[in-house]
Each structure stands twice: as C-alpha cells, then as structure tokens.
Amino acid sequence: MSRSERLLESDIKALILNRLKAKKAINSKTLLMNELTIGNFARRVDLAILHEGKLIAFEIKSEADSLTRLNGQLSTYQKYFDKVIVVADTKFIKKLKILVPDNIGLWEVKKPIIKVIKRGKLNKKIENSKLLDFMDVVDMKKLASQVKIDSNNSRSSLENALLPIPNSTLRKGVLSTIDRKFSLISSNFLTMVGNDCISNNHIRYLSRYHRDRAVQKEEANRAKSFWLDFDSHIQLLKDDIKSMNSLT
C-alpha cells in the first residue's frame, strides 16, 4: 500500500463506526467518545462508546503505529471498560493473535472492510474506584450532596466518601454523568451523518472542543437540567446505602 493509500487513525475510526452502524451495534441513543482520557489523564482511548449500558473501548493501531505501548494500554483499559477491542492494520495481526488475550477483541483492518479475528468477552465488573475516574469533581460533589454523604470539596475526600456506594448504583450515576457529557455531541454527530457513510472528515465533529457557542450553551442547559432532575435516581441510592448499612 502506497503512502497515499495508508489508512490514518481517523480513517480507521470511520471504518469502525460504519461497521457498528451496519451491524446495528450503535443507534441514536449510543454515546460516542473520541480520544477519551482515563486514569488521571495517563491514558487516552482512541474511541469509546456507551451502548445499551456497556462501555466499550477501541484501541487503534494503524500502519504507522507501533505495538510498544500496547500491553500497558490494554492492562489499563480492562479496568475501566466492559469490553476492549484492538483494531489493527494487517501487518500487526500475526503478532497480535499471540499478544492479545482471548477476553480482548481483535479486529483486522483490510481496506475497505474490518474482519473480526477475536470477539472478546465482557468484563464481570468495573471497580468503584475506576468508575469514579469518569466523574468530574463537580459531579461527585453534587452526587455526594444528593445522597447526603458528608465530604469536603477535595477530589480525594469525595472519592473516599462515594467508594462505599454499591457498584450497581454508582454505575448508574456514572453512566448518567457520561450521558450528560456526551449525549449532545453524539446525537448531533449521528444526526449529521444520518444514513451516509461516515468518512474521516466526519470524525473531527466528535471532538468535545469542536463546538460553537450555541452548542456550548445548549450543553450547559442540559447539565443544569440533569442535576435538577437527579432526584429520580436519589431514592435508589438512598435505599442501597440503607441496605448496605443494615449489613454492617
């Protein structure tokens, strides 16, 4: 393949999204997260989605990349996501068939298609400490206040205060927070592409920084409405905490 024909990361992201669309693995309610940082900004996930309650990470290895950091990336991603999938250029596949464990998916990029080599498996549970990494301090402050958990305003104090919440309940709160952060840009992107084939030129619109003032204002209003309406989640949280306390 000549240099002009090489697939860049944005090309592969477009192929991934087109495959997911074709397989009906994403829809209007799916949240798309481009270059999502995790682990106190130590890692950047190339592409992630939240679909039907499951967090899925895609690590891309284009022809221009190397596998030097892959082991560390996969080790981290498995702690944060329900499923991890490596999407790689054909030149890496022979080596990756050996390196990538069976619980991690492996897709081969063969322009213009993607071939599934390993499907991978869902993780059993994401630990509370990792779920909390998806939340900003402001989100944790509001959550702690709503469930009447005492804490100061430091991140470490808030994390310690929220860690005892049952995993299933914390997960619901975190997924709601992710929805608040990414639903607007995801819905705008999916509406924009419609039934068209997604191209590499579309991918830039998934950036949270590629927004005009009107979109920023709308997102701010959605954030305000989210926390005003959060009472619907609070009773569940209180019941879980009460149940947890009764066992101690």
PDB file of C-alpha atoms in Angstrom:
ATOM      1  CA  MET A   1       0.000   0.000   0.000  1.00  0.00           C
ATOM      2  CA  SER A   2       1.456   3.381  -1.003  1.00  0.00           C
ATOM      3  CA  ARG A   3       1.741   6.252   1.456  1.00  0.00           C
ATOM      4  CA  SER A   4      -1.225   7.978  -0.194  1.00  0.00           C
ATOM      5  CA  GLU A   5      -3.329   4.855   0.396  1.00  0.00           C
ATOM      6  CA  ARG A   6      -2.332   4.323   4.024  1.00  0.00           C
ATOM      7  CA  LEU A   7      -5.192   4.435   6.478  1.00  0.00           C
ATOM      8  CA  LEU A   8      -4.780   7.031   9.203  1.00  0.00           C
ATOM      9  CA  GLU A   9      -6.336   6.788  12.653  1.00  0.00           C
ATOM     10  CA  SER A  10      -9.306   8.898  11.543  1.00  0.00           C
ATOM     11  CA  ASP A  11      -9.860   6.586   8.553  1.00  0.00           C
ATOM     12  CA  ILE A  12      -9.966   3.553  10.848  1.00  0.00           C
ATOM     13  CA  LYS A  13     -12.335   5.284  13.264  1.00  0.00           C
ATOM     14  CA  ALA A  14     -14.677   5.897  10.350  1.00  0.00           C
ATOM     15  CA  LEU A  15     -14.438   2.206   9.348  1.00  0.00           C
ATOM     16  CA  ILE A  16     -15.224   1.139  12.925  1.00  0.00           C
ATOM     17  CA  LEU A  17     -18.282   3.371  13.157  1.00  0.00           C
ATOM     18  CA  ASN A  18     -19.538   2.299   9.742  1.00  0.00           C
ATOM     19  CA  ARG A  19     -19.228  -1.349  10.761  1.00  0.00           C
ATOM     20  CA  LEU A  20     -21.078  -0.711  14.008  1.00  0.00           C
ATOM     21  CA  LYS A  21     -23.822   1.096  12.078  1.00  0.00           C
ATOM     22  CA  ALA A  22     -24.115  -1.751   9.596  1.00  0.00           C
ATOM     23  CA  LYS A  23     -24.361  -4.311  12.414  1.00  0.00           C
ATOM     24  CA  LYS A  24     -26.874  -2.093  14.283  1.00  0.00           C
ATOM     25  CA  ALA A  25     -24.428  -2.005  17.209  1.00  0.00           C
ATOM     26  CA  ILE A  26     -24.960   1.742  17.550  1.00  0.00           C
ATOM     27  CA  ASN A  27     -28.141   3.771  17.381  1.00  0.00           C
ATOM     28  CA  SER A  28     -29.457   7.238  18.200  1.00  0.00           C
ATOM     29  CA  LYS A  29     -29.013   6.544  21.937  1.00  0.00           C
ATOM     30  CA  THR A  30     -25.396   5.398  21.672  1.00  0.00           C
ATOM     31  CA  LEU A  31     -22.784   7.726  23.149  1.00  0.00           C
ATOM     32  CA  LEU A  32     -19.598   8.200  21.134  1.00  0.00           C
ATOM     33  CA  MET A  33     -16.399   9.317  22.873  1.00  0.00           C
ATOM     34  CA  ASN A  34     -13.411  10.300  20.767  1.00  0.00           C
ATOM     35  CA  GLU A  35      -9.961  10.374  22.407  1.00  0.00           C
ATOM     36  CA  LEU A  36     -11.314   9.850  25.915  1.00  0.00           C
ATOM     37  CA  THR A  37      -8.762  10.319  28.705  1.00  0.00           C
ATOM     38  CA  ILE A  38      -8.803   7.940  31.686  1.00  0.00           C
ATOM     39  CA  GLY A  39      -6.587   7.046  34.639  1.00  0.00           C
ATOM     40  CA  ASN A  40      -5.938  10.643  35.739  1.00  0.00           C
ATOM     41  CA  PHE A  41      -5.189  11.549  32.113  1.00  0.00           C
ATOM     42  CA  ALA A  42      -2.451   8.900  31.945  1.00  0.00           C
ATOM     43  CA  ARG A  43      -4.119   7.114  29.029  1.00  0.00           C
ATOM     44  CA  ARG A  44      -6.123   8.258  26.022  1.00  0.00           C
ATOM     45  CA  VAL A  45      -8.596   5.830  24.485  1.00  0.00           C
ATOM     46  CA  ASP A  46      -8.773   6.291  20.715  1.00  0.00           C
ATOM     47  CA  LEU A  47     -12.518   5.657  20.526  1.00  0.00           C
ATOM     48  CA  ALA A  48     -15.102   4.544  23.084  1.00  0.00           C
ATOM     49  CA  ILE A  49     -18.842   4.002  23.016  1.00  0.00           C
ATOM     50  CA  LEU A  50     -21.573   3.565  25.589  1.00  0.00           C
ATOM     51  CA  HIS A  51     -24.200   1.317  24.041  1.00  0.00           C
ATOM     52  CA  GLU A  52     -27.089  -0.307  25.899  1.00  0.00           C
ATOM     53  CA  GLY A  53     -25.339   0.266  29.214  1.00  0.00           C
ATOM     54  CA  LYS A  54     -21.991  -1.216  28.147  1.00  0.00           C
ATOM     55  CA  LEU A  55     -18.750   0.753  27.919  1.00  0.00           C
ATOM     56  CA  ILE A  56     -16.572  -0.411  25.027  1.00  0.00           C
ATOM     57  CA  ALA A  57     -13.065   0.850  24.191  1.00  0.00           C
ATOM     58  CA  PHE A  58     -11.350   0.621  20.804  1.00  0.00           C
ATOM     59  CA  GLU A  59      -7.550   0.816  20.641  1.00  0.00           C
ATOM     60  CA  ILE A  60      -6.389   1.559  17.101  1.00  0.00           C
ATOM     61  CA  LYS A  61      -3.065   0.528  15.625  1.00  0.00           C
ATOM     62  CA  SER A  62      -2.674   1.971  12.134  1.00  0.00           C
ATOM     63  CA  GLU A  63       0.139   1.004   9.777  1.00  0.00           C
ATOM     64  CA  ALA A  64       2.108   3.995  11.056  1.00  0.00           C
ATOM     65  CA  ASP A  65       1.869   2.933  14.717  1.00  0.00           C
ATOM     66  CA  SER A  66       3.888   0.507  16.824  1.00  0.00           C
ATOM     67  CA  LEU A  67       2.922  -2.022  19.491  1.00  0.00           C
ATOM     68  CA  THR A  68       5.352  -0.649  22.067  1.00  0.00           C
ATOM     69  CA  ARG A  69       2.726   0.681  24.493  1.00  0.00           C
ATOM     70  CA  LEU A  70       0.001  -1.861  23.790  1.00  0.00           C
ATOM     71  CA  ASN A  71       0.405  -4.083  26.861  1.00  0.00           C
ATOM     72  CA  GLY A  72       0.163  -1.113  29.207  1.00  0.00           C
ATOM     73  CA  GLN A  73      -2.784   0.320  27.318  1.00  0.00           C
ATOM     74  CA  LEU A  74      -4.764  -2.911  27.408  1.00  0.00           C
ATOM     75  CA  SER A  75      -3.971  -3.522  31.071  1.00  0.00           C
ATOM     76  CA  THR A  76      -5.403  -0.101  31.920  1.00  0.00           C
ATOM     77  CA  TYR A  77      -8.410  -0.222  29.608  1.00  0.00           C
ATOM     78  CA  GLN A  78      -9.621  -3.535  31.019  1.00  0.00           C
ATOM     79  CA  LYS A  79     -10.007  -1.850  34.417  1.00  0.00           C
ATOM     80  CA  TYR A  80     -12.294   0.849  33.008  1.00  0.00           C
ATOM     81  CA  PHE A  81     -14.355  -0.752  30.256  1.00  0.00           C
ATOM     82  CA  ASP A  82     -16.794  -3.632  29.936  1.00  0.00           C
ATOM     83  CA  LYS A  83     -15.083  -4.685  26.722  1.00  0.00           C
ATOM     84  CA  VAL A  84     -11.842  -3.764  24.945  1.00  0.00           C
ATOM     85  CA  ILE A  85     -11.219  -4.254  21.218  1.00  0.00           C
ATOM     86  CA  VAL A  86      -7.920  -3.795  19.367  1.00  0.00           C
ATOM     87  CA  VAL A  87      -8.397  -2.657  15.771  1.00  0.00           C
ATOM     88  CA  ALA A  88      -5.161  -3.077  13.846  1.00  0.00           C
ATOM     89  CA  ASP A  89      -3.604  -2.944  10.415  1.00  0.00           C
ATOM     90  CA  THR A  90      -2.970  -6.282   8.729  1.00  0.00           C
ATOM     91  CA  LYS A  91       0.790  -6.027   9.318  1.00  0.00           C
ATOM     92  CA  PHE A  92       0.277  -6.435  13.094  1.00  0.00           C
ATOM     93  CA  ILE A  93      -2.265  -9.246  13.087  1.00  0.00           C
ATOM     94  CA  LYS A  94       0.101 -12.233  13.178  1.00  0.00           C
ATOM     95  CA  LYS A  95       1.825 -10.859  16.273  1.00  0.00           C
ATOM     96  CA  LEU A  96      -1.404  -9.669  17.886  1.00  0.00           C
ATOM     97  CA  LYS A  97      -3.025 -13.094  17.604  1.00  0.00           C
ATOM     98  CA  ILE A  98      -0.405 -14.165  20.136  1.00  0.00           C
ATOM     99  CA  LEU A  99      -0.196 -10.994  22.241  1.00  0.00           C
ATOM    100  CA  VAL A 100      -3.900 -10.221  22.652  1.00  0.00           C
ATOM    101  CA  PRO A 101      -5.652 -12.422  25.263  1.00  0.00           C
ATOM    102  CA  ASP A 102      -8.944 -14.102  24.376  1.00  0.00           C
ATOM    103  CA  ASN A 103     -11.018 -11.781  26.560  1.00  0.00           C
ATOM    104  CA  ILE A 104      -9.959  -8.811  24.399  1.00  0.00           C
ATOM    105  CA  GLY A 105     -11.398  -8.433  20.912  1.00  0.00           C
ATOM    106  CA  LEU A 106      -9.182  -8.215  17.844  1.00  0.00           C
ATOM    107  CA  TRP A 107     -10.284  -6.712  14.534  1.00  0.00           C
ATOM    108  CA  GLU A 108      -8.187  -6.629  11.362  1.00  0.00           C
ATOM    109  CA  VAL A 109      -8.314  -3.603   9.079  1.00  0.00           C
ATOM    110  CA  LYS A 110      -8.364  -4.749   5.450  1.00  0.00           C
ATOM    111  CA  LYS A 111      -9.396  -1.724   3.390  1.00  0.00           C
ATOM    112  CA  PRO A 112     -12.266  -1.158   2.865  1.00  0.00           C
ATOM    113  CA  ILE A 113     -13.543  -3.640   5.460  1.00  0.00           C
ATOM    114  CA  ILE A 114     -12.889  -4.820   9.000  1.00  0.00           C
ATOM    115  CA  LYS A 115     -12.503  -8.525   9.746  1.00  0.00           C
ATOM    116  CA  VAL A 116     -13.197  -9.888  13.226  1.00  0.00           C
ATOM    117  CA  ILE A 117     -10.360 -12.149  14.412  1.00  0.00           C
ATOM    118  CA  LYS A 118     -11.348 -12.454  18.097  1.00  0.00           C
ATOM    119  CA  ARG A 119     -14.681 -11.330  19.503  1.00  0.00           C
ATOM    120  CA  GLY A 120     -13.505 -10.880  23.070  1.00  0.00           C
ATOM    121  CA  LYS A 121     -15.618 -11.089  26.216  1.00  0.00           C
ATOM    122  CA  LEU A 122     -17.359  -8.752  28.616  1.00  0.00           C
ATOM    123  CA  ASN A 123     -15.658  -7.993  31.916  1.00  0.00           C
ATOM    124  CA  LYS A 124     -17.578  -9.010  35.026  1.00  0.00           C
ATOM    125  CA  LYS A 125     -17.348  -5.685  36.850  1.00  0.00           C
ATOM    126  CA  ILE A 126     -15.672  -2.305  36.820  1.00  0.00           C
ATOM    127  CA  GLU A 127     -14.447  -1.413  40.300  1.00  0.00           C
ATOM    128  CA  ASN A 128     -15.900   1.656  42.021  1.00  0.00           C
ATOM    129  CA  SER A 129     -12.548   3.444  42.089  1.00  0.00           C
ATOM    130  CA  LYS A 130     -12.334   3.228  38.309  1.00  0.00           C
ATOM    131  CA  LEU A 131     -15.939   4.259  37.766  1.00  0.00           C
ATOM    132  CA  LEU A 132     -15.309   7.398  39.792  1.00  0.00           C
ATOM    133  CA  ASP A 133     -12.491   8.367  37.419  1.00  0.00           C
ATOM    134  CA  PHE A 134     -15.151   9.077  34.800  1.00  0.00           C
ATOM    135  CA  MET A 135     -16.645  11.794  37.016  1.00  0.00           C
ATOM    136  CA  ASP A 136     -15.516  15.396  37.444  1.00  0.00           C
ATOM    137  CA  VAL A 137     -15.221  16.886  40.935  1.00  0.00           C
ATOM    138  CA  VAL A 138     -18.353  18.937  40.356  1.00  0.00           C
ATOM    139  CA  ASP A 139     -20.302  15.761  39.521  1.00  0.00           C
ATOM    140  CA  MET A 140     -19.042  13.987  42.620  1.00  0.00           C
ATOM    141  CA  LYS A 141     -19.877  16.987  44.821  1.00  0.00           C
ATOM    142  CA  LYS A 142     -23.437  17.063  43.543  1.00  0.00           C
ATOM    143  CA  LEU A 143     -23.822  13.308  43.872  1.00  0.00           C
ATOM    144  CA  ALA A 144     -22.475  13.294  47.438  1.00  0.00           C
ATOM    145  CA  SER A 145     -24.802  16.147  48.333  1.00  0.00           C
ATOM    146  CA  GLN A 146     -27.836  14.461  46.817  1.00  0.00           C
ATOM    147  CA  VAL A 147     -27.274  11.235  48.763  1.00  0.00           C
ATOM    148  CA  LYS A 148     -26.402  13.207  51.925  1.00  0.00           C
ATOM    149  CA  ILE A 149     -22.859  11.924  52.251  1.00  0.00           C
ATOM    150  CA  ASP A 150     -20.584  14.309  54.127  1.00  0.00           C
ATOM    151  CA  SER A 151     -17.359  15.275  52.404  1.00  0.00           C
ATOM    152  CA  ASN A 152     -15.184  18.299  51.775  1.00  0.00           C
ATOM    153  CA  ASN A 153     -14.602  19.589  48.268  1.00  0.00           C
ATOM    154  CA  SER A 154     -11.319  17.818  47.521  1.00  0.00           C
ATOM    155  CA  ARG A 155     -11.372  15.036  44.943  1.00  0.00           C
ATOM    156  CA  SER A 156      -9.735  12.524  47.283  1.00  0.00           C
ATOM    157  CA  SER A 157     -12.301  13.183  50.013  1.00  0.00           C
ATOM    158  CA  LEU A 158     -15.194  12.880  47.573  1.00  0.00           C
ATOM    159  CA  GLU A 159     -13.848   9.636  46.154  1.00  0.00           C
ATOM    160  CA  ASN A 160     -13.466   8.139  49.638  1.00  0.00           C
ATOM    161  CA  ALA A 161     -16.991   9.216  50.513  1.00  0.00           C
ATOM    162  CA  LEU A 162     -18.543   7.683  47.393  1.00  0.00           C
ATOM    163  CA  LEU A 163     -16.490   4.472  47.241  1.00  0.00           C
ATOM    164  CA  PRO A 164     -18.810   2.525  49.619  1.00  0.00           C
ATOM    165  CA  ILE A 165     -21.850   3.047  47.383  1.00  0.00           C
ATOM    166  CA  PRO A 166     -22.915  -0.308  45.863  1.00  0.00           C
ATOM    167  CA  ASN A 167     -21.290  -0.885  42.490  1.00  0.00           C
ATOM    168  CA  SER A 168     -24.559  -1.175  40.577  1.00  0.00           C
ATOM    169  CA  THR A 169     -25.834   2.105  41.995  1.00  0.00           C
ATOM    170  CA  LEU A 170     -22.615   4.026  41.436  1.00  0.00           C
ATOM    171  CA  ARG A 171     -22.511   2.708  37.888  1.00  0.00           C
ATOM    172  CA  LYS A 172     -25.956   4.130  37.182  1.00  0.00           C
ATOM    173  CA  GLY A 173     -24.833   7.513  38.432  1.00  0.00           C
ATOM    174  CA  VAL A 174     -21.634   7.396  36.393  1.00  0.00           C
ATOM    175  CA  LEU A 175     -23.444   6.346  33.214  1.00  0.00           C
ATOM    176  CA  SER A 176     -25.860   9.222  33.726  1.00  0.00           C
ATOM    177  CA  THR A 177     -22.909  11.585  34.080  1.00  0.00           C
ATOM    178  CA  ILE A 178     -21.360  10.242  30.872  1.00  0.00           C
ATOM    179  CA  ASP A 179     -24.706  10.760  29.180  1.00  0.00           C
ATOM    180  CA  ARG A 180     -24.747  14.369  30.380  1.00  0.00           C
ATOM    181  CA  LYS A 181     -21.269  14.961  28.988  1.00  0.00           C
ATOM    182  CA  PHE A 182     -21.507  13.216  25.641  1.00  0.00           C
ATOM    183  CA  SER A 183     -25.138  12.826  24.581  1.00  0.00           C
ATOM    184  CA  LEU A 184     -25.397  16.179  22.821  1.00  0.00           C
ATOM    185  CA  ILE A 185     -22.288  15.845  20.692  1.00  0.00           C
ATOM    186  CA  SER A 186     -23.117  12.185  19.932  1.00  0.00           C
ATOM    187  CA  SER A 187     -26.685  12.899  18.877  1.00  0.00           C
ATOM    188  CA  ASN A 188     -25.561  15.852  16.746  1.00  0.00           C
ATOM    189  CA  PHE A 189     -22.927  13.685  15.066  1.00  0.00           C
ATOM    190  CA  LEU A 190     -25.295  10.799  14.353  1.00  0.00           C
ATOM    191  CA  THR A 191     -27.939  13.198  13.050  1.00  0.00           C
ATOM    192  CA  MET A 192     -25.375  14.887  10.815  1.00  0.00           C
ATOM    193  CA  VAL A 193     -24.161  11.650   9.195  1.00  0.00           C
ATOM    194  CA  GLY A 194     -27.648  10.141   9.006  1.00  0.00           C
ATOM    195  CA  ASN A 195     -27.648   7.202   6.598  1.00  0.00           C
ATOM    196  CA  ASP A 196     -24.489   8.372   4.849  1.00  0.00           C
ATOM    197  CA  CYS A 197     -21.203   6.523   5.021  1.00  0.00           C
ATOM    198  CA  ILE A 198     -19.023   8.048   7.751  1.00  0.00           C
ATOM    199  CA  SER A 199     -15.761   9.474   6.418  1.00  0.00           C
ATOM    200  CA  ASN A 200     -12.552  10.546   8.107  1.00  0.00           C
ATOM    201  CA  ASN A 201     -13.690  14.161   7.651  1.00  0.00           C
ATOM    202  CA  HIS A 202     -16.671  13.487   9.928  1.00  0.00           C
ATOM    203  CA  ILE A 203     -14.521  12.332  12.860  1.00  0.00           C
ATOM    204  CA  ARG A 204     -13.424  15.827  13.884  1.00  0.00           C
ATOM    205  CA  TYR A 205     -17.033  16.592  14.799  1.00  0.00           C
ATOM    206  CA  LEU A 206     -16.765  14.053  17.631  1.00  0.00           C
ATOM    207  CA  SER A 207     -14.302  16.289  19.444  1.00  0.00           C
ATOM    208  CA  ARG A 208     -15.785  17.959  22.516  1.00  0.00           C
ATOM    209  CA  TYR A 209     -13.823  21.055  21.542  1.00  0.00           C
ATOM    210  CA  HIS A 210     -15.296  21.314  18.062  1.00  0.00           C
ATOM    211  CA  ARG A 211     -18.366  23.210  19.170  1.00  0.00           C
ATOM    212  CA  ASP A 212     -19.803  26.630  18.579  1.00  0.00           C
ATOM    213  CA  ARG A 213     -21.269  28.865  21.278  1.00  0.00           C
ATOM    214  CA  ALA A 214     -24.855  27.770  20.655  1.00  0.00           C
ATOM    215  CA  VAL A 215     -23.923  24.125  21.220  1.00  0.00           C
ATOM    216  CA  GLN A 216     -21.970  25.015  24.369  1.00  0.00           C
ATOM    217  CA  LYS A 217     -24.964  26.922  25.736  1.00  0.00           C
ATOM    218  CA  GLU A 218     -27.305  24.025  24.982  1.00  0.00           C
ATOM    219  CA  GLU A 219     -24.944  21.605  26.714  1.00  0.00           C
ATOM    220  CA  ALA A 220     -24.763  23.867  29.769  1.00  0.00           C
ATOM    221  CA  ASN A 221     -28.567  23.917  29.953  1.00  0.00           C
ATOM    222  CA  ARG A 222     -28.671  20.125  29.686  1.00  0.00           C
ATOM    223  CA  ALA A 223     -26.194  19.872  32.563  1.00  0.00           C
ATOM    224  CA  LYS A 224     -28.360  22.120  34.703  1.00  0.00           C
ATOM    225  CA  SER A 225     -31.499  20.122  33.886  1.00  0.00           C
ATOM    226  CA  PHE A 226     -29.724  16.843  34.595  1.00  0.00           C
ATOM    227  CA  TRP A 227     -28.947  17.739  38.186  1.00  0.00           C
ATOM    228  CA  LEU A 228     -32.363  19.304  38.753  1.00  0.00           C
ATOM    229  CA  ASP A 229     -33.935  16.037  37.640  1.00  0.00           C
ATOM    230  CA  PHE A 230     -31.493  13.830  39.511  1.00  0.00           C
ATOM    231  CA  ASP A 231     -33.991  13.196  42.309  1.00  0.00           C
ATOM    232  CA  SER A 232     -35.320  10.235  40.324  1.00  0.00           C
ATOM    233  CA  HIS A 233     -32.011   8.472  40.970  1.00  0.00           C
ATOM    234  CA  ILE A 234     -31.604   9.529  44.569  1.00  0.00           C
ATOM    235  CA  GLN A 235     -34.170   7.291  46.213  1.00  0.00           C
ATOM    236  CA  LEU A 236     -32.478   4.254  44.715  1.00  0.00           C
ATOM    237  CA  LEU A 237     -29.132   5.431  46.029  1.00  0.00           C
ATOM    238  CA  LYS A 238     -30.555   6.031  49.499  1.00  0.00           C
ATOM    239  CA  ASP A 239     -32.197   2.613  49.578  1.00  0.00           C
ATOM    240  CA  ASP A 240     -28.946   0.937  48.555  1.00  0.00           C
ATOM    241  CA  ILE A 241     -26.973   2.817  51.189  1.00  0.00           C
ATOM    242  CA  LYS A 242     -29.559   1.953  53.855  1.00  0.00           C
ATOM    243  CA  SER A 243     -29.390  -1.693  52.818  1.00  0.00           C
ATOM    244  CA  MET A 244     -25.601  -1.607  52.959  1.00  0.00           C
ATOM    245  CA  ASN A 245     -25.594  -0.038  56.420  1.00  0.00           C
ATOM    246  CA  SER A 246     -28.010  -2.674  57.729  1.00  0.00           C
ATOM    247  CA  LEU A 247     -25.421  -5.336  56.882  1.00  0.00           C
ATOM    248  CA  THR A 248     -22.628  -3.689  58.894  1.00  0.00           C
TER     249      THR A 248
END
